[in-house]
Amino acid sequence: MTSNLVPTYAPPNLVFTRGEGVYLYDADDKPWLDFIAGIAVNSLGHCHPALVDALKSQADTLWHLSNMFEVPAREQLAKRYCDSTFADLVFFTNSGTEAVEGMLKAARKYHADNNQPDRIEILTFAGAFHGRTYGAINAGGNPAYLKGFGPAMAGFVQLPFGDEEAFLAAISDKTAAVLIEPVQGEGGVRAADDEFLQLLRAKCDETGALLLYDEVQCGAGRTGKLFAHQWSNAEPDGMAVAKGVGGGFPLGAFLLTQKVGEHMVVGTHGSTFGGNPLAMAVGIALWDELEKPGMMDHVVKVGNFLKQQLAALADEYPDLVVETRGKGLLVGLKLNDKLVAKEVAGLARDEGLLIGAAGDNVIRMAPPLIITEDHAREALQKLGKALQKARDSASK
């Protein structure tokens, strides 16, 4: 069948008609266990009652006003974010790449207003994924995403992920900011060491550079803290969030300290739909659920169980699996060169399990935060069958 869509995606021949909790269903009501959650988006699963109620209720009153007018819920959600984090100021967007772009603008504006307009260098790390817009792909530095979209944007310097020596050699009085994902998703589900994030914070303080976190994928409770960096005692000057903070509704934001955000005055940035009433209603309902007593403890507990199950699976398939990776409910299995992660994900889909493939030949899991240990057992049973099929195929 001819499609009128720009061919940037190649989805499988599979159509879902509804979702409930941690399962998706096709037209024949066949269930699939969803352990990728729209790539870490459906943080409370599909059609969570609290989010559905919030969206339906708001849809009966106001959909859109633009930022020309006050939206009280926007102030409410911004305060919730600031009360829970390092931040003093929030700008709402629709997506993660918008949040990253706005945060990068804020970093450069900060230095320009402090009489250092030429201080534009931003240190980033190999394996990063910061979005698909022009600035974001240059920040990410992935050659596959940059090909055909030149010239390269000036000012980005990419370093090996977690390499202290390379970082210490690179940071200087020319550095405007350091941008990092505390847990890389696309780059192979790699978590930065607490000590590395603390080193970044210390050197940024020493040189006057800003520390920026991209928590679009690893934030919103996914690691068992509201935001992944909160495990490390290394607070940033800015942070981009999206995906899970909307629970499936388009919502993003960049969060800033007062010293950085105060330079983003009227006319420096804007968004037509960012902070719209529908997104704010869903965002508040989502945050209510994340802050319920025991929610983060649940993520830690079930995340540890899932990681243990993955480790057992790795022991069962030492000829295929190199190691387990990740933190909380953003985890992965690195495969050796006998297998291709994307193909294993396809075999898992045949078993009724939805997972993803990340860089470095890693199977990625980012299930809803509401999964139970029984869901984890079911997922690993299905993944085990997929790995067995892959082993059998590789031995032929």
mmCIF file with all atom_site columns, N, CA and C in Angstrom, residues 27 85 133 191 195 200 242 252 268 270 284 289 293 301 306 320 324 358:
data_model
loop_
_atom_site.group_PDB
_atom_site.id
_atom_site.type_symbol
_atom_site.label_atom_id
_atom_site.label_alt_id
_atom_site.label_comp_id
_atom_site.label_asym_id
_atom_site.label_entity_id
_atom_site.label_seq_id
_atom_site.pdbx_PDB_ins_code
_atom_site.Cartn_x
_atom_site.Cartn_y
_atom_site.Cartn_z
_atom_site.occupancy
_atom_site.B_iso_or_equiv
_atom_site.pdbx_formal_charge
_atom_site.auth_seq_id
_atom_site.auth_comp_id
_atom_site.auth_asym_id
_atom_site.auth_atom_id
_atom_site.pdbx_PDB_model_num
ATOM 1  N N  . ALA A 1 27  ? -6.615 -5.755  16.880 1.00 0.00 ? 27  ALA A N  1
ATOM 2  C CA . ALA A 1 27  ? -8.044 -5.820  16.566 1.00 0.00 ? 27  ALA A CA 1
ATOM 3  C C  . ALA A 1 27  ? -8.671 -7.146  16.974 1.00 0.00 ? 27  ALA A C  1
ATOM 4  N N  . THR A 1 85  ? 13.006 19.765  42.773 1.00 0.00 ? 85  THR A N  1
ATOM 5  C CA . THR A 1 85  ? 14.311 19.735  42.114 1.00 0.00 ? 85  THR A CA 1
ATOM 6  C C  . THR A 1 85  ? 15.158 20.941  42.516 1.00 0.00 ? 85  THR A C  1
ATOM 7  N N  . THR A 1 133 ? 16.156 17.776  16.138 1.00 0.00 ? 133 THR A N  1
ATOM 8  C CA . THR A 1 133 ? 16.262 19.091  15.518 1.00 0.00 ? 133 THR A CA 1
ATOM 9  C C  . THR A 1 133 ? 17.736 19.422  15.286 1.00 0.00 ? 133 THR A C  1
ATOM 10 N N  . ALA A 1 191 ? 24.727 4.024   32.328 1.00 0.00 ? 191 ALA A N  1
ATOM 11 C CA . ALA A 1 191 ? 24.569 4.964   33.432 1.00 0.00 ? 191 ALA A CA 1
ATOM 12 C C  . ALA A 1 191 ? 25.915 5.584   33.782 1.00 0.00 ? 191 ALA A C  1
ATOM 13 N N  . GLU A 1 195 ? 30.358 9.392   40.716 1.00 0.00 ? 195 GLU A N  1
ATOM 14 C CA . GLU A 1 195 ? 31.603 10.145  40.863 1.00 0.00 ? 195 GLU A CA 1
ATOM 15 C C  . GLU A 1 195 ? 31.900 10.984  39.624 1.00 0.00 ? 195 GLU A C  1
ATOM 16 N N  . LEU A 1 200 ? 31.983 16.444  37.112 1.00 0.00 ? 200 LEU A N  1
ATOM 17 C CA . LEU A 1 200 ? 31.468 17.456  36.189 1.00 0.00 ? 200 LEU A CA 1
ATOM 18 C C  . LEU A 1 200 ? 30.997 18.688  36.955 1.00 0.00 ? 200 LEU A C  1
ATOM 19 N N  . ALA A 1 242 ? 10.986 15.453  29.361 1.00 0.00 ? 242 ALA A N  1
ATOM 20 C CA . ALA A 1 242 ? 9.862  15.222  28.438 1.00 0.00 ? 242 ALA A CA 1
ATOM 21 C C  . ALA A 1 242 ? 9.440  13.771  28.627 1.00 0.00 ? 242 ALA A C  1
ATOM 22 N N  . GLY A 1 252 ? 6.909  18.603  27.520 1.00 0.00 ? 252 GLY A N  1
ATOM 23 C CA . GLY A 1 252 ? 8.321  18.706  27.843 1.00 0.00 ? 252 GLY A CA 1
ATOM 24 C C  . GLY A 1 252 ? 8.569  19.999  28.581 1.00 0.00 ? 252 GLY A C  1
ATOM 25 N N  . THR A 1 268 ? 13.075 36.349  24.186 1.00 0.00 ? 268 THR A N  1
ATOM 26 C CA . THR A 1 268 ? 14.239 35.490  23.959 1.00 0.00 ? 268 THR A CA 1
ATOM 27 C C  . THR A 1 268 ? 13.857 34.073  23.555 1.00 0.00 ? 268 THR A C  1
ATOM 28 N N  . GLY A 1 270 ? 10.124 31.232  22.907 1.00 0.00 ? 270 GLY A N  1
ATOM 29 C CA . GLY A 1 270 ? 8.679  31.123  22.872 1.00 0.00 ? 270 GLY A CA 1
ATOM 30 C C  . GLY A 1 270 ? 8.228  29.778  22.365 1.00 0.00 ? 270 GLY A C  1
ATOM 31 N N  . ILE A 1 284 ? 0.040  17.541  35.686 1.00 0.00 ? 284 ILE A N  1
ATOM 32 C CA . ILE A 1 284 ? -0.239 17.609  37.122 1.00 0.00 ? 284 ILE A CA 1
ATOM 33 C C  . ILE A 1 284 ? -0.727 16.260  37.635 1.00 0.00 ? 284 ILE A C  1
ATOM 34 N N  . GLU A 1 289 ? 0.705  11.186  40.744 1.00 0.00 ? 289 GLU A N  1
ATOM 35 C CA . GLU A 1 289 ? 0.952  9.746   40.855 1.00 0.00 ? 289 GLU A CA 1
ATOM 36 C C  . GLU A 1 289 ? 2.406  9.451   41.215 1.00 0.00 ? 289 GLU A C  1
ATOM 37 N N  . PRO A 1 293 ? 3.158  8.292   48.108 1.00 0.00 ? 293 PRO A N  1
ATOM 38 C CA . PRO A 1 293 ? 4.056  7.520   48.974 1.00 0.00 ? 293 PRO A CA 1
ATOM 39 C C  . PRO A 1 293 ? 4.236  6.094   48.453 1.00 0.00 ? 293 PRO A C  1
ATOM 40 N N  . LYS A 1 301 ? 12.335 -1.308  43.822 1.00 0.00 ? 301 LYS A N  1
ATOM 41 C CA . LYS A 1 301 ? 12.179 -2.734  44.124 1.00 0.00 ? 301 LYS A CA 1
ATOM 42 C C  . LYS A 1 301 ? 11.984 -3.563  42.864 1.00 0.00 ? 301 LYS A C  1
ATOM 43 N N  . LEU A 1 306 ? 13.902 -6.886  38.217 1.00 0.00 ? 306 LEU A N  1
ATOM 44 C CA . LEU A 1 306 ? 14.071 -7.035  36.771 1.00 0.00 ? 306 LEU A CA 1
ATOM 45 C C  . LEU A 1 306 ? 15.539 -7.199  36.414 1.00 0.00 ? 306 LEU A C  1
ATOM 46 N N  . LEU A 1 320 ? 25.766 -15.451 24.119 1.00 0.00 ? 320 LEU A N  1
ATOM 47 C CA . LEU A 1 320 ? 25.072 -14.399 23.379 1.00 0.00 ? 320 LEU A CA 1
ATOM 48 C C  . LEU A 1 320 ? 25.088 -13.050 24.081 1.00 0.00 ? 320 LEU A C  1
ATOM 49 N N  . THR A 1 324 ? 24.629 -6.983  31.544 1.00 0.00 ? 324 THR A N  1
ATOM 50 C CA . THR A 1 324 ? 23.408 -6.223  31.796 1.00 0.00 ? 324 THR A CA 1
ATOM 51 C C  . THR A 1 324 ? 23.796 -4.779  32.085 1.00 0.00 ? 324 THR A C  1
ATOM 52 N N  . ALA A 1 358 ? 18.853 -0.475  21.220 1.00 0.00 ? 358 ALA A N  1
ATOM 53 C CA . ALA A 1 358 ? 19.614 0.760   21.387 1.00 0.00 ? 358 ALA A CA 1
ATOM 54 C C  . ALA A 1 358 ? 20.982 0.600   20.741 1.00 0.00 ? 358 ALA A C  1
#
